[in-house]
């Protein structure tokens, strides 16, 4: 039996690989290549001028900055939610577990309208906040709220099965050796959950950066104030400035890819370190 035959336990490896690469090329690589190709209609000077204009830089900073902040909040809140759902039993637990998936199923436009009404100055939550001098709807704070809403299920659903499958014997062994509860959490539980936490963080961040429907209803969409980069791309397309729109999209794609790549590298390092410790 040849070495290749020994490695390929399942038949049809060549066909499967070929179909995989074909579909990836059709669905992802070719459209992305077309995006970069369209940008070449701009000269280097025009490209730099487009992506470094005050309006573009502010829109990019709003999208990436608030998405990163929302992903951090989702990371913390998501882990707390997962801990409560997995480690405790309480009335209505299944209902709360199902509620986590609402942002997945809810159309983004509906989510945007609901959040705008809820946090408006006359809304159930917006009115008391307005009384305190805090305005949410039609401000960057509204964008932050919308990005948290659509991102938290990614953290919860990524970490939840890992925590549920975590062997309780590891915690019992640590406790029998004299470890305190906080030491068990930081030395046993958190290292085991770190790869899943980072994955959920990356997914929540990626979703928030590209979010459009739920954000534009609550953002206010004021240039240089609360305008997100995806909306600016749509505006450039409506103005028939297709090359300018693709230039902004290319910058978003490259920056998002670099950030997610770094997160994945940290995740891989955490998995390797965890395997070595075990």
Phi, psi and omega in degrees: 000131183289164179296320179297320180293326178293322182288320184272086181292316179273139180285162176079025181297315181298316179295316180297315179297319179297315178295321179298311180295324179296312181294321177298321180293316182292317187274331187237302190293315182295314176300321179292322177297320177297326177297312179293323181295319179297327180293335181292351175293340176269144172286168181300319179295318179293322178298312180298319179297322181292312186277348179251008176294155184301318182293318181293315181297321179293318178297319178294318179295322177297311183296309184284318182295311181289324177298320179293317179296319179294323179294324177295315178298317179296325178299311182292308182295322181296319179295320177297316179298316179299317181300317181294319183289328185268319189266350182234158174239127183209158180300137179079017183298316180294326178295314179294325178296322178288326181299330180302328184276357182303315178300335176292314187273335186284128175304140186297325178296320178296318178298318180297316179296316181297315180294321179298317179292321183291322184256011175292168184295345176248007181281170182300319179262329182292325182297308178295326177293321177296324177297330177273000180087017181250118178255129184254302182298140176066032176220168174301332177297325176296321176299317179301314180297315181296320180291326175295317182301315185277347185261335187297327179299332181294320179290314183298310184287342176276321184275328187305309181294330179291316178293322180295327181270358181292126185291123179294341180297330179295317178292320180294322179294318179295320179294322179293337178272003175099007180288140176281168184300316180296324177293323177297318180295313186280331185260338184245307188284308184300314177301325179290330182269347187305312178302317179293322179297317180293323177296313177299321177298315181296319180293318179295320179295313181298319179295318183293321181299318183268004183292139183230304190301311184283341185274319189294337180284333184252352187279327187092330172057040177271125179305137180065013177230297185222035180262125180271160183296317177302323178293321179297324177297315178298320179297317179295323177294319179293337177270005181063025175261071188294320180295321177296319179296316180291329177297315178296320180296322179296317178298316178299317181297313183295313181296315179297319179297316181297316181296313181293324177298317178296320178297320179294324177294319177296321178298315180297321177297319179295320178295318179295318180294320179296320178295323179292322180293325179283000000 
